[in-house]
PDB file of C-alpha atoms in Angstrom:
ATOM      1  CA  MET A   1     128.148 144.629 157.978  1.00 89.00           C
ATOM      2  CA  ARG A   2     126.213 147.475 159.983  1.00 95.00           C
ATOM      3  CA  VAL A   3     128.025 149.398 162.769  1.00 97.00           C
ATOM      4  CA  ALA A   4     126.511 151.674 165.118  1.00 98.00           C
ATOM      5  CA  VAL A   5     128.689 153.785 167.059  1.00 98.00           C
ATOM      6  CA  PRO A   6     126.711 155.569 170.291  1.00 98.00           C
ATOM      7  CA  VAL A   7     127.733 159.396 170.431  1.00 98.00           C
ATOM      8  CA  PHE A   8     127.519 160.878 174.103  1.00 97.00           C
ATOM      9  CA  PRO A   9     128.270 164.440 174.934  1.00 97.00           C
ATOM     10  CA  GLY A  10     131.992 164.613 175.377  1.00 96.00           C
ATOM     11  CA  SER A  11     132.808 161.559 173.193  1.00 97.00           C
ATOM     12  CA  ASN A  12     135.789 162.945 170.747  1.00 96.00           C
ATOM     13  CA  CYS A  13     136.602 159.505 168.961  1.00 97.00           C
ATOM     14  CA  ASP A  14     133.336 158.638 167.552  1.00 97.00           C
ATOM     15  CA  HIS A  15     134.715 160.162 164.222  1.00 97.00           C
ATOM     16  CA  ASP A  16     137.981 157.932 164.018  1.00 97.00           C
ATOM     17  CA  ALA A  17     135.528 154.778 164.878  1.00 98.00           C
ATOM     18  CA  ILE A  18     133.377 155.917 162.029  1.00 98.00           C
ATOM     19  CA  HIS A  19     136.013 156.726 159.801  1.00 97.00           C
ATOM     20  CA  ALA A  20     137.658 153.361 160.279  1.00 98.00           C
ATOM     21  CA  CYS A  21     134.676 151.354 159.936  1.00 97.00           C
ATOM     22  CA  GLY A  22     132.960 153.462 157.347  1.00 97.00           C
ATOM     23  CA  THR A  23     135.631 154.901 155.146  1.00 96.00           C
ATOM     24  CA  VAL A  24     138.523 152.275 155.730  1.00 96.00           C
ATOM     25  CA  MET A  25     136.502 149.215 155.910  1.00 96.00           C
ATOM     26  CA  GLY A  26     133.543 150.187 153.836  1.00 96.00           C
ATOM     27  CA  TRP A  27     131.114 149.049 156.488  1.00 96.00           C
ATOM     28  CA  ASP A  28     127.476 150.709 156.834  1.00 96.00           C
ATOM     29  CA  THR A  29     128.620 152.768 160.046  1.00 97.00           C
ATOM     30  CA  VAL A  30     126.187 155.068 161.851  1.00 97.00           C
ATOM     31  CA  PRO A  31     126.351 157.451 164.663  1.00 98.00           C
ATOM     32  CA  VAL A  32     123.381 156.838 167.420  1.00 98.00           C
ATOM     33  CA  TRP A  33     122.969 159.821 169.855  1.00 98.00           C
ATOM     34  CA  HIS A  34     122.835 158.734 173.352  1.00 97.00           C
ATOM     35  CA  GLN A  35     119.353 159.689 173.796  1.00 97.00           C
ATOM     36  CA  GLU A  36     117.952 157.207 171.290  1.00 97.00           C
ATOM     37  CA  PRO A  37     116.259 154.148 172.687  1.00 97.00           C
ATOM     38  CA  ARG A  38     117.527 151.618 170.275  1.00 98.00           C
ATOM     39  CA  LEU A  39     120.193 150.712 168.031  1.00 98.00           C
ATOM     40  CA  PRO A  40     119.355 150.887 164.089  1.00 97.00           C
ATOM     41  CA  GLU A  41     117.711 147.737 162.995  1.00 96.00           C
ATOM     42  CA  GLY A  42     120.116 145.040 162.103  1.00 95.00           C
ATOM     43  CA  THR A  43     123.358 146.345 163.907  1.00 97.00           C
ATOM     44  CA  GLU A  44     125.942 143.687 164.168  1.00 96.00           C
ATOM     45  CA  LEU A  45     128.681 145.508 165.955  1.00 98.00           C
ATOM     46  CA  VAL A  46     128.872 148.605 168.485  1.00 98.00           C
ATOM     47  CA  ILE A  47     131.866 150.497 168.909  1.00 98.00           C
ATOM     48  CA  VAL A  48     131.387 152.814 172.150  1.00 98.00           C
ATOM     49  CA  PRO A  49     134.107 155.414 171.262  1.00 98.00           C
ATOM     50  CA  GLY A  50     136.569 157.124 173.175  1.00 97.00           C
ATOM     51  CA  GLY A  51     136.519 160.879 174.473  1.00 97.00           C
ATOM     52  CA  PHE A  52     135.414 162.403 177.993  1.00 96.00           C
ATOM     53  CA  SER A  53     131.598 161.447 177.814  1.00 96.00           C
ATOM     54  CA  TYR A  54     129.750 164.130 180.328  1.00 94.00           C
ATOM     55  CA  GLY A  55     133.171 165.515 181.339  1.00 93.00           C
ATOM     56  CA  ASP A  56     134.248 162.397 183.340  1.00 94.00           C
ATOM     57  CA  TYR A  57     131.852 163.353 185.812  1.00 93.00           C
ATOM     58  CA  LEU A  58     131.714 161.344 188.977  1.00 94.00           C
ATOM     59  CA  ARG A  59     133.683 158.772 187.455  1.00 94.00           C
ATOM     60  CA  CYS A  60     134.576 158.191 183.722  1.00 96.00           C
ATOM     61  CA  GLY A  61     132.044 156.509 182.043  1.00 96.00           C
ATOM     62  CA  ALA A  62     129.757 156.231 185.221  1.00 96.00           C
ATOM     63  CA  ILE A  63     127.147 158.588 183.465  1.00 96.00           C
ATOM     64  CA  ALA A  64     127.228 157.565 180.194  1.00 97.00           C
ATOM     65  CA  ALA A  65     126.637 154.110 181.402  1.00 96.00           C
ATOM     66  CA  LEU A  66     123.137 155.390 182.440  1.00 95.00           C
ATOM     67  CA  ALA A  67     122.074 156.731 179.043  1.00 96.00           C
ATOM     68  CA  PRO A  68     119.020 155.577 177.209  1.00 97.00           C
ATOM     69  CA  ILE A  69     121.261 154.030 174.073  1.00 98.00           C
ATOM     70  CA  MET A  70     123.330 151.837 176.676  1.00 98.00           C
ATOM     71  CA  ALA A  71     120.189 149.847 177.835  1.00 98.00           C
ATOM     72  CA  ASP A  72     119.912 148.786 174.223  1.00 98.00           C
ATOM     73  CA  VAL A  73     123.485 148.095 174.108  1.00 98.00           C
ATOM     74  CA  LYS A  74     123.161 145.702 177.013  1.00 98.00           C
ATOM     75  CA  ARG A  75     120.167 144.364 175.136  1.00 98.00           C
ATOM     76  CA  HIS A  76     122.468 143.639 171.931  1.00 98.00           C
ATOM     77  CA  ALA A  77     125.258 142.200 174.217  1.00 98.00           C
ATOM     78  CA  ASP A  78     122.937 139.732 175.876  1.00 98.00           C
ATOM     79  CA  ASN A  79     121.782 138.737 172.479  1.00 97.00           C
ATOM     80  CA  GLY A  80     125.547 137.732 171.611  1.00 97.00           C
ATOM     81  CA  GLY A  81     125.907 140.948 169.666  1.00 97.00           C
ATOM     82  CA  LEU A  82     129.408 142.246 169.383  1.00 98.00           C
ATOM     83  CA  VAL A  83     130.197 145.379 171.529  1.00 98.00           C
ATOM     84  CA  LEU A  84     133.847 146.957 171.370  1.00 98.00           C
ATOM     85  CA  GLY A  85     134.617 149.748 173.613  1.00 98.00           C
ATOM     86  CA  ILE A  86     137.495 151.915 172.998  1.00 98.00           C
ATOM     87  CA  CYS A  87     139.253 154.060 175.852  1.00 98.00           C
ATOM     88  CA  ASN A  88     136.111 155.974 177.240  1.00 98.00           C
ATOM     89  CA  GLY A  89     134.131 153.225 175.923  1.00 98.00           C
ATOM     90  CA  PHE A  90     136.182 150.718 177.788  1.00 98.00           C
ATOM     91  CA  GLN A  91     135.312 152.589 181.083  1.00 98.00           C
ATOM     92  CA  ILE A  92     131.634 152.990 179.901  1.00 98.00           C
ATOM     93  CA  LEU A  93     131.483 149.290 179.694  1.00 98.00           C
ATOM     94  CA  CYS A  94     133.146 148.540 183.044  1.00 98.00           C
ATOM     95  CA  GLU A  95     130.609 151.084 184.453  1.00 97.00           C
ATOM     96  CA  ALA A  96     127.679 149.621 182.912  1.00 97.00           C
ATOM     97  CA  GLN A  97     128.917 146.273 184.281  1.00 95.00           C
ATOM     98  CA  LEU A  98     129.397 144.688 180.660  1.00 98.00           C
ATOM     99  CA  LEU A  99     132.979 143.837 181.806  1.00 98.00           C
ATOM    100  CA  PRO A 100     134.805 143.519 184.820  1.00 97.00           C
ATOM    101  CA  GLY A 101     137.161 146.008 186.823  1.00 97.00           C
ATOM    102  CA  ALA A 102     137.591 149.602 186.565  1.00 96.00           C
ATOM    103  CA  LEU A 103     139.952 151.987 185.154  1.00 96.00           C
ATOM    104  CA  LEU A 104     141.740 154.212 187.744  1.00 93.00           C
ATOM    105  CA  ARG A 105     143.877 157.325 187.263  1.00 92.00           C
ATOM    106  CA  ASN A 106     147.317 156.477 185.774  1.00 94.00           C
ATOM    107  CA  GLU A 107     149.939 155.525 188.162  1.00 91.00           C
ATOM    108  CA  SER A 108     151.768 158.774 187.003  1.00 90.00           C
ATOM    109  CA  LEU A 109     149.122 160.706 187.466  1.00 88.00           C
ATOM    110  CA  ARG A 110     149.572 162.280 183.826  1.00 92.00           C
ATOM    111  CA  PHE A 111     147.594 161.764 180.665  1.00 96.00           C
ATOM    112  CA  ILE A 112     149.592 159.836 178.171  1.00 98.00           C
ATOM    113  CA  HIS A 113     149.610 159.721 174.411  1.00 97.00           C
ATOM    114  CA  LYS A 114     152.209 157.393 172.800  1.00 97.00           C
ATOM    115  CA  ASP A 115     152.364 154.381 170.591  1.00 97.00           C
ATOM    116  CA  VAL A 116     152.452 151.076 172.753  1.00 98.00           C
ATOM    117  CA  HIS A 117     152.614 147.398 171.971  1.00 98.00           C
ATOM    118  CA  LEU A 118     150.052 144.889 172.677  1.00 98.00           C
ATOM    119  CA  ARG A 119     150.300 141.220 172.701  1.00 98.00           C
ATOM    120  CA  VAL A 120     147.491 139.475 171.685  1.00 98.00           C
ATOM    121  CA  GLU A 121     146.533 137.014 174.447  1.00 98.00           C
ATOM    122  CA  ARG A 122     143.150 135.813 172.796  1.00 98.00           C
ATOM    123  CA  ALA A 123     143.432 135.159 169.092  1.00 98.00           C
ATOM    124  CA  ASP A 124     140.035 133.335 169.049  1.00 97.00           C
ATOM    125  CA  LEU A 125     137.648 136.244 169.440  1.00 98.00           C
ATOM    126  CA  PRO A 126     135.225 137.640 166.613  1.00 98.00           C
ATOM    127  CA  PHE A 127     137.747 140.829 167.406  1.00 98.00           C
ATOM    128  CA  THR A 128     141.065 139.100 166.888  1.00 98.00           C
ATOM    129  CA  ARG A 129     140.555 135.998 164.753  1.00 97.00           C
ATOM    130  CA  ALA A 130     142.607 137.216 161.783  1.00 97.00           C
ATOM    131  CA  MET A 131     145.503 137.666 164.417  1.00 97.00           C
ATOM    132  CA  LYS A 132     147.893 135.001 166.290  1.00 97.00           C
ATOM    133  CA  ALA A 133     147.860 134.487 169.994  1.00 97.00           C
ATOM    134  CA  GLY A 134     151.288 135.721 170.951  1.00 97.00           C
ATOM    135  CA  ALA A 135     151.639 138.223 168.077  1.00 98.00           C
ATOM    136  CA  VAL A 136     152.453 141.960 168.779  1.00 98.00           C
ATOM    137  CA  PHE A 137     150.950 144.884 167.344  1.00 98.00           C
ATOM    138  CA  GLN A 138     151.336 148.724 167.688  1.00 98.00           C
ATOM    139  CA  VAL A 139     148.439 151.322 168.583  1.00 98.00           C
ATOM    140  CA  PRO A 140     148.475 154.462 170.267  1.00 98.00           C
ATOM    141  CA  ILE A 141     147.051 155.432 173.590  1.00 98.00           C
ATOM    142  CA  ALA A 142     145.546 158.401 174.719  1.00 98.00           C
ATOM    143  CA  HIS A 143     144.377 158.513 178.274  1.00 97.00           C
ATOM    144  CA  ALA A 144     144.739 159.808 181.990  1.00 96.00           C
ATOM    145  CA  GLU A 145     142.367 156.543 183.415  1.00 96.00           C
ATOM    146  CA  GLY A 146     143.816 153.428 182.094  1.00 97.00           C
ATOM    147  CA  ASN A 147     145.025 152.042 185.093  1.00 96.00           C
ATOM    148  CA  PHE A 148     142.969 148.633 184.984  1.00 97.00           C
ATOM    149  CA  THR A 149     142.139 147.535 188.349  1.00 95.00           C
ATOM    150  CA  ILE A 150     140.184 144.665 190.141  1.00 95.00           C
ATOM    151  CA  ASP A 151     139.739 142.975 193.141  1.00 90.00           C
ATOM    152  CA  PRO A 152     142.378 139.803 193.961  1.00 92.00           C
ATOM    153  CA  ALA A 153     139.963 137.023 193.693  1.00 94.00           C
ATOM    154  CA  ASP A 154     138.239 138.626 190.561  1.00 96.00           C
ATOM    155  CA  LEU A 155     141.643 138.924 188.945  1.00 97.00           C
ATOM    156  CA  ALA A 156     142.463 135.586 189.458  1.00 98.00           C
ATOM    157  CA  ASP A 157     139.122 134.521 188.028  1.00 97.00           C
ATOM    158  CA  LEU A 158     139.511 136.987 184.826  1.00 98.00           C
ATOM    159  CA  GLU A 159     143.106 135.419 184.164  1.00 98.00           C
ATOM    160  CA  ALA A 160     141.830 131.898 184.637  1.00 98.00           C
ATOM    161  CA  ARG A 161     138.989 132.050 182.315  1.00 98.00           C
ATOM    162  CA  GLY A 162     141.017 133.627 179.380  1.00 97.00           C
ATOM    163  CA  GLY A 163     139.200 137.243 179.873  1.00 98.00           C
ATOM    164  CA  VAL A 164     142.260 139.209 179.207  1.00 98.00           C
ATOM    165  CA  ALA A 165     142.576 140.151 175.455  1.00 98.00           C
ATOM    166  CA  PHE A 166     145.507 142.023 175.185  1.00 98.00           C
ATOM    167  CA  ARG A 167     148.301 142.823 177.640  1.00 98.00           C
ATOM    168  CA  TYR A 168     150.922 146.021 177.153  1.00 98.00           C
ATOM    169  CA  CYS A 169     154.444 144.524 175.896  1.00 98.00           C
ATOM    170  CA  SER A 170     157.805 145.277 174.714  1.00 98.00           C
ATOM    171  CA  PRO A 171     158.136 145.489 170.704  1.00 98.00           C
ATOM    172  CA  ALA A 172     159.699 142.066 170.808  1.00 97.00           C
ATOM    173  CA  GLY A 173     156.638 140.674 172.895  1.00 97.00           C
ATOM    174  CA  GLU A 174     158.041 140.635 176.528  1.00 97.00           C
ATOM    175  CA  LEU A 175     155.927 141.428 179.434  1.00 97.00           C
ATOM    176  CA  GLY A 176     156.583 143.525 182.404  1.00 96.00           C
ATOM    177  CA  GLU A 177     156.214 146.434 184.452  1.00 96.00           C
ATOM    178  CA  ALA A 178     158.569 148.437 182.244  1.00 97.00           C
ATOM    179  CA  HIS A 179     156.043 148.171 179.453  1.00 98.00           C
ATOM    180  CA  VAL A 180     152.936 149.147 181.017  1.00 98.00           C
ATOM    181  CA  PRO A 181     152.459 152.774 180.609  1.00 98.00           C
ATOM    182  CA  ASN A 182     149.599 153.083 182.988  1.00 97.00           C
ATOM    183  CA  GLY A 183     150.147 150.817 185.955  1.00 95.00           C
ATOM    184  CA  ALA A 184     147.267 148.456 184.790  1.00 97.00           C
ATOM    185  CA  MET A 185     147.550 145.226 187.142  1.00 97.00           C
ATOM    186  CA  ASN A 186     149.050 142.411 185.264  1.00 98.00           C
ATOM    187  CA  GLY A 187     149.840 144.926 182.295  1.00 98.00           C
ATOM    188  CA  ILE A 188     146.145 144.396 181.304  1.00 98.00           C
ATOM    189  CA  ALA A 189     145.270 146.493 178.158  1.00 98.00           C
ATOM    190  CA  GLY A 190     142.066 144.539 177.018  1.00 98.00           C
ATOM    191  CA  VAL A 191     139.523 142.571 178.705  1.00 98.00           C
ATOM    192  CA  VAL A 192     136.811 140.592 177.272  1.00 98.00           C
ATOM    193  CA  ASN A 193     133.548 138.956 178.898  1.00 98.00           C
ATOM    194  CA  LEU A 194     133.003 135.563 179.232  1.00 97.00           C
ATOM    195  CA  ARG A 195     131.016 134.768 176.387  1.00 97.00           C
ATOM    196  CA  GLY A 196     133.542 136.647 173.948  1.00 98.00           C
ATOM    197  CA  ASN A 197     131.525 138.954 172.335  1.00 98.00           C
ATOM    198  CA  VAL A 198     132.173 142.326 174.372  1.00 98.00           C
ATOM    199  CA  LEU A 199     135.662 143.590 174.669  1.00 98.00           C
ATOM    200  CA  GLY A 200     137.006 146.501 175.898  1.00 98.00           C
ATOM    201  CA  MET A 201     140.481 148.129 175.726  1.00 98.00           C
ATOM    202  CA  MET A 202     142.336 151.479 176.509  1.00 98.00           C
ATOM    203  CA  PRO A 203     144.512 151.581 173.255  1.00 98.00           C
ATOM    204  CA  HIS A 204     143.070 153.044 169.904  1.00 98.00           C
ATOM    205  CA  PRO A 205     143.022 150.293 167.041  1.00 98.00           C
ATOM    206  CA  GLU A 206     140.547 152.493 165.250  1.00 98.00           C
ATOM    207  CA  ARG A 207     143.430 155.522 164.843  1.00 97.00           C
ATOM    208  CA  ALA A 208     145.517 152.870 163.285  1.00 97.00           C
ATOM    209  CA  VAL A 209     143.932 151.799 160.246  1.00 97.00           C
ATOM    210  CA  ASP A 210     144.598 154.283 157.699  1.00 96.00           C
ATOM    211  CA  PRO A 211     147.937 154.366 155.644  1.00 94.00           C
ATOM    212  CA  LYS A 212     147.342 158.049 154.737  1.00 94.00           C
ATOM    213  CA  LEU A 213     147.153 158.849 158.779  1.00 92.00           C
ATOM    214  CA  GLY A 214     150.201 156.824 159.555  1.00 92.00           C
ATOM    215  CA  PRO A 215     150.915 153.089 160.870  1.00 94.00           C
ATOM    216  CA  THR A 216     148.172 150.452 160.539  1.00 97.00           C
ATOM    217  CA  GLY A 217     148.497 148.365 163.389  1.00 97.00           C
ATOM    218  CA  GLY A 218     145.344 148.316 164.383  1.00 97.00           C
ATOM    219  CA  LEU A 219     144.068 146.683 161.255  1.00 97.00           C
ATOM    220  CA  GLY A 220     144.402 143.271 162.393  1.00 97.00           C
ATOM    221  CA  MET A 221     141.267 144.001 164.486  1.00 98.00           C
ATOM    222  CA  PHE A 222     139.099 145.328 161.775  1.00 97.00           C
ATOM    223  CA  LYS A 223     140.188 142.264 159.498  1.00 97.00           C
ATOM    224  CA  SER A 224     139.164 139.916 162.227  1.00 97.00           C
ATOM    225  CA  LEU A 225     135.871 141.573 162.470  1.00 97.00           C
ATOM    226  CA  ALA A 226     135.283 141.687 158.598  1.00 95.00           C
ATOM    227  CA  GLU A 227     136.076 137.854 158.749  1.00 94.00           C
ATOM    228  CA  THR A 228     133.398 137.206 161.361  1.00 94.00           C
ATOM    229  CA  PHE A 229     130.927 138.667 159.509  1.00 87.00           C
ATOM    230  CA  VAL A 230     131.757 138.425 155.768  1.00 73.00           C
ATOM    231  CA  GLY A 231     133.769 135.255 156.206  1.00 62.00           C
ATOM    232  CA  ALA A 232     137.495 134.914 155.375  1.00 44.00           C
TER     233      ALA A 232
ATOM    234  CA  MET B   1     117.289 166.190 205.626  1.00 96.00           C
ATOM    235  CA  LYS B   2     120.585 166.838 204.524  1.00 97.00           C
ATOM    236  CA  VAL B   3     122.886 164.130 203.609  1.00 98.00           C
ATOM    237  CA  ARG B   4     126.734 163.566 203.260  1.00 98.00           C
ATOM    238  CA  VAL B   5     128.021 160.516 201.380  1.00 98.00           C
ATOM    239  CA  SER B   6     131.891 160.237 201.664  1.00 98.00           C
ATOM    240  CA  VAL B   7     133.204 158.225 198.754  1.00 97.00           C
ATOM    241  CA  GLN B   8     136.554 156.812 199.474  1.00 96.00           C
ATOM    242  CA  LEU B   9     138.936 154.497 197.386  1.00 94.00           C
ATOM    243  CA  LYS B  10     139.082 151.362 199.151  1.00 93.00           C
ATOM    244  CA  PRO B  11     142.263 150.087 201.169  1.00 90.00           C
ATOM    245  CA  GLY B  12     144.700 148.597 199.077  1.00 85.00           C
ATOM    246  CA  ILE B  13     143.448 150.526 195.885  1.00 87.00           C
ATOM    247  CA  LEU B  14     146.424 152.700 194.725  1.00 83.00           C
ATOM    248  CA  ASP B  15     145.631 156.463 195.050  1.00 88.00           C
ATOM    249  CA  PRO B  16     148.422 158.254 192.755  1.00 84.00           C
ATOM    250  CA  GLN B  17     146.409 161.543 193.746  1.00 86.00           C
ATOM    251  CA  GLY B  18     146.922 160.915 197.354  1.00 92.00           C
ATOM    252  CA  LYS B  19     150.667 160.097 196.865  1.00 91.00           C
ATOM    253  CA  ALA B  20     151.129 163.526 194.854  1.00 90.00           C
ATOM    254  CA  VAL B  21     149.670 165.602 197.460  1.00 95.00           C
ATOM    255  CA  GLU B  22     151.295 163.751 200.035  1.00 96.00           C
ATOM    256  CA  HIS B  23     154.742 164.310 198.598  1.00 95.00           C
ATOM    257  CA  GLY B  24     153.644 168.254 198.344  1.00 96.00           C
ATOM    258  CA  LEU B  25     152.996 168.135 202.201  1.00 97.00           C
ATOM    259  CA  HIS B  26     156.280 166.216 202.518  1.00 97.00           C
ATOM    260  CA  ASP B  27     157.967 169.419 200.857  1.00 96.00           C
ATOM    261  CA  PHE B  28     156.354 171.849 203.003  1.00 97.00           C
ATOM    262  CA  GLY B  29     157.766 169.878 206.046  1.00 97.00           C
ATOM    263  CA  PHE B  30     154.339 168.185 207.319  1.00 97.00           C
ATOM    264  CA  ALA B  31     155.400 164.564 208.662  1.00 96.00           C
ATOM    265  CA  VAL B  32     152.266 162.896 207.089  1.00 97.00           C
ATOM    266  CA  ASP B  33     151.635 159.372 205.926  1.00 95.00           C
ATOM    267  CA  HIS B  34     148.765 157.614 204.117  1.00 94.00           C
ATOM    268  CA  VAL B  35     147.299 160.518 202.326  1.00 96.00           C
ATOM    269  CA  ARG B  36     143.796 159.636 200.649  1.00 95.00           C
ATOM    270  CA  ILE B  37     141.703 161.672 198.470  1.00 95.00           C
ATOM    271  CA  GLY B  38     138.071 160.838 197.934  1.00 95.00           C
ATOM    272  CA  ARG B  39     134.759 162.686 197.198  1.00 96.00           C
ATOM    273  CA  LEU B  40     132.311 164.294 199.412  1.00 97.00           C
ATOM    274  CA  ILE B  41     128.540 164.400 197.903  1.00 97.00           C
ATOM    275  CA  GLU B  42     126.091 166.616 199.786  1.00 97.00           C
ATOM    276  CA  MET B  43     122.484 166.718 199.111  1.00 97.00           C
ATOM    277  CA  ASP B  44     118.762 167.352 200.312  1.00 97.00           C
ATOM    278  CA  VAL B  45     116.806 163.961 200.705  1.00 97.00           C
ATOM    279  CA  PRO B  46     113.073 164.422 201.326  1.00 96.00           C
ATOM    280  CA  GLY B  47     112.077 162.543 204.713  1.00 95.00           C
ATOM    281  CA  THR B  48     111.962 162.878 208.511  1.00 95.00           C
ATOM    282  CA  ASP B  49     112.963 159.388 209.302  1.00 96.00           C
ATOM    283  CA  PRO B  50     116.926 159.151 209.491  1.00 96.00           C
ATOM    284  CA  SER B  51     116.738 155.260 208.776  1.00 96.00           C
ATOM    285  CA  GLU B  52     114.709 155.800 205.736  1.00 97.00           C
ATOM    286  CA  VAL B  53     116.912 158.652 204.462  1.00 97.00           C
ATOM    287  CA  LYS B  54     119.891 156.661 204.891  1.00 97.00           C
ATOM    288  CA  ALA B  55     118.348 153.715 203.344  1.00 97.00           C
ATOM    289  CA  LYS B  56     117.725 155.964 200.214  1.00 97.00           C
ATOM    290  CA  ALA B  57     121.318 157.302 200.296  1.00 97.00           C
ATOM    291  CA  LEU B  58     122.484 153.626 200.221  1.00 97.00           C
ATOM    292  CA  ALA B  59     120.647 152.969 197.244  1.00 97.00           C
ATOM    293  CA  MET B  60     121.921 155.770 195.439  1.00 97.00           C
ATOM    294  CA  CYS B  61     125.353 154.671 196.293  1.00 97.00           C
ATOM    295  CA  GLU B  62     124.662 151.289 194.830  1.00 95.00           C
ATOM    296  CA  LYS B  63     123.085 152.568 191.576  1.00 94.00           C
ATOM    297  CA  LEU B  64     125.493 155.444 190.920  1.00 95.00           C
ATOM    298  CA  LEU B  65     127.274 157.175 193.446  1.00 97.00           C
ATOM    299  CA  VAL B  66     130.092 154.448 194.382  1.00 96.00           C
ATOM    300  CA  ASN B  67     131.839 151.889 192.232  1.00 95.00           C
ATOM    301  CA  PRO B  68     132.077 148.876 194.257  1.00 93.00           C
ATOM    302  CA  VAL B  69     135.194 147.647 192.686  1.00 92.00           C
ATOM    303  CA  MET B  70     137.348 150.367 193.825  1.00 92.00           C
ATOM    304  CA  GLU B  71     135.369 152.580 196.500  1.00 95.00           C
ATOM    305  CA  LYS B  72     133.535 152.359 199.446  1.00 96.00           C
ATOM    306  CA  ALA B  73     131.065 154.986 200.892  1.00 97.00           C
ATOM    307  CA  SER B  74     129.756 156.217 204.569  1.00 97.00           C
ATOM    308  CA  ILE B  75     126.831 157.869 204.893  1.00 97.00           C
ATOM    309  CA  GLU B  76     125.903 160.785 207.264  1.00 97.00           C
ATOM    310  CA  VAL B  77     122.304 161.797 207.824  1.00 96.00           C
ATOM    311  CA  VAL B  78     122.581 165.431 209.525  1.00 91.00           C
TER     312      VAL B  78
END
């Protein structure tokens, strides 16, 4: 399985993604500088990593969405290739219009870093197939702009077509405003495109995969990807 | 020509930054309401025909300067 991780000036979770895919999962994982025109030959999964690409100038992810490599990431997605955007990567995918909506400043105005619980809303995706619908997993968040927003008509569409992959919840899986750390509409933590091959999420599954470093709540997603490519 | 693009959050989009500043102003005794914070982008655009220059600025808004999910812009050619 070949994974490409685009690296922008200001990316800082590229190494987390490379550690998760390369060291923990044992996949062939390569960083790709944002100025490159093409993803490496045979790339199956692109992880757009977290960080502060271009210093979050203009809007989070707005400048990175224009980087040369992103044109090839779009081509990869249009061909059905998998793309996972995490944190700033999610913001970049929204700005690149690979995913709907936008991530606004957290309702509290604060940068929030803590563990959260997510409920799996879609367990039929290449990213989630080893998980069960309704299952709860724990992963960290670390962001100041994770407040998912979309216009009301598009929100209704997104919900109706099953575009919500994950929602913030209590450890027992209950939904509700009290469990939403950043003000995101409908508690949305992760969004998937219509085709099911592009997923963006604010929480960091790639930071919760190595037992040497702490809890491993994010492993379910990586095991899902392993099943997708290698078979169960 | 000098162009000013004022980018504002759309009505109805929560502006926590504006809210925080509003609270700050209340602390100083100013009775203000509905504080919204936006962004002002100023630039020199080649051309002499204001409507042509404005059309260019509009294209810039569509391509990069504005995220239509949450923002709207007004363009002023000076």
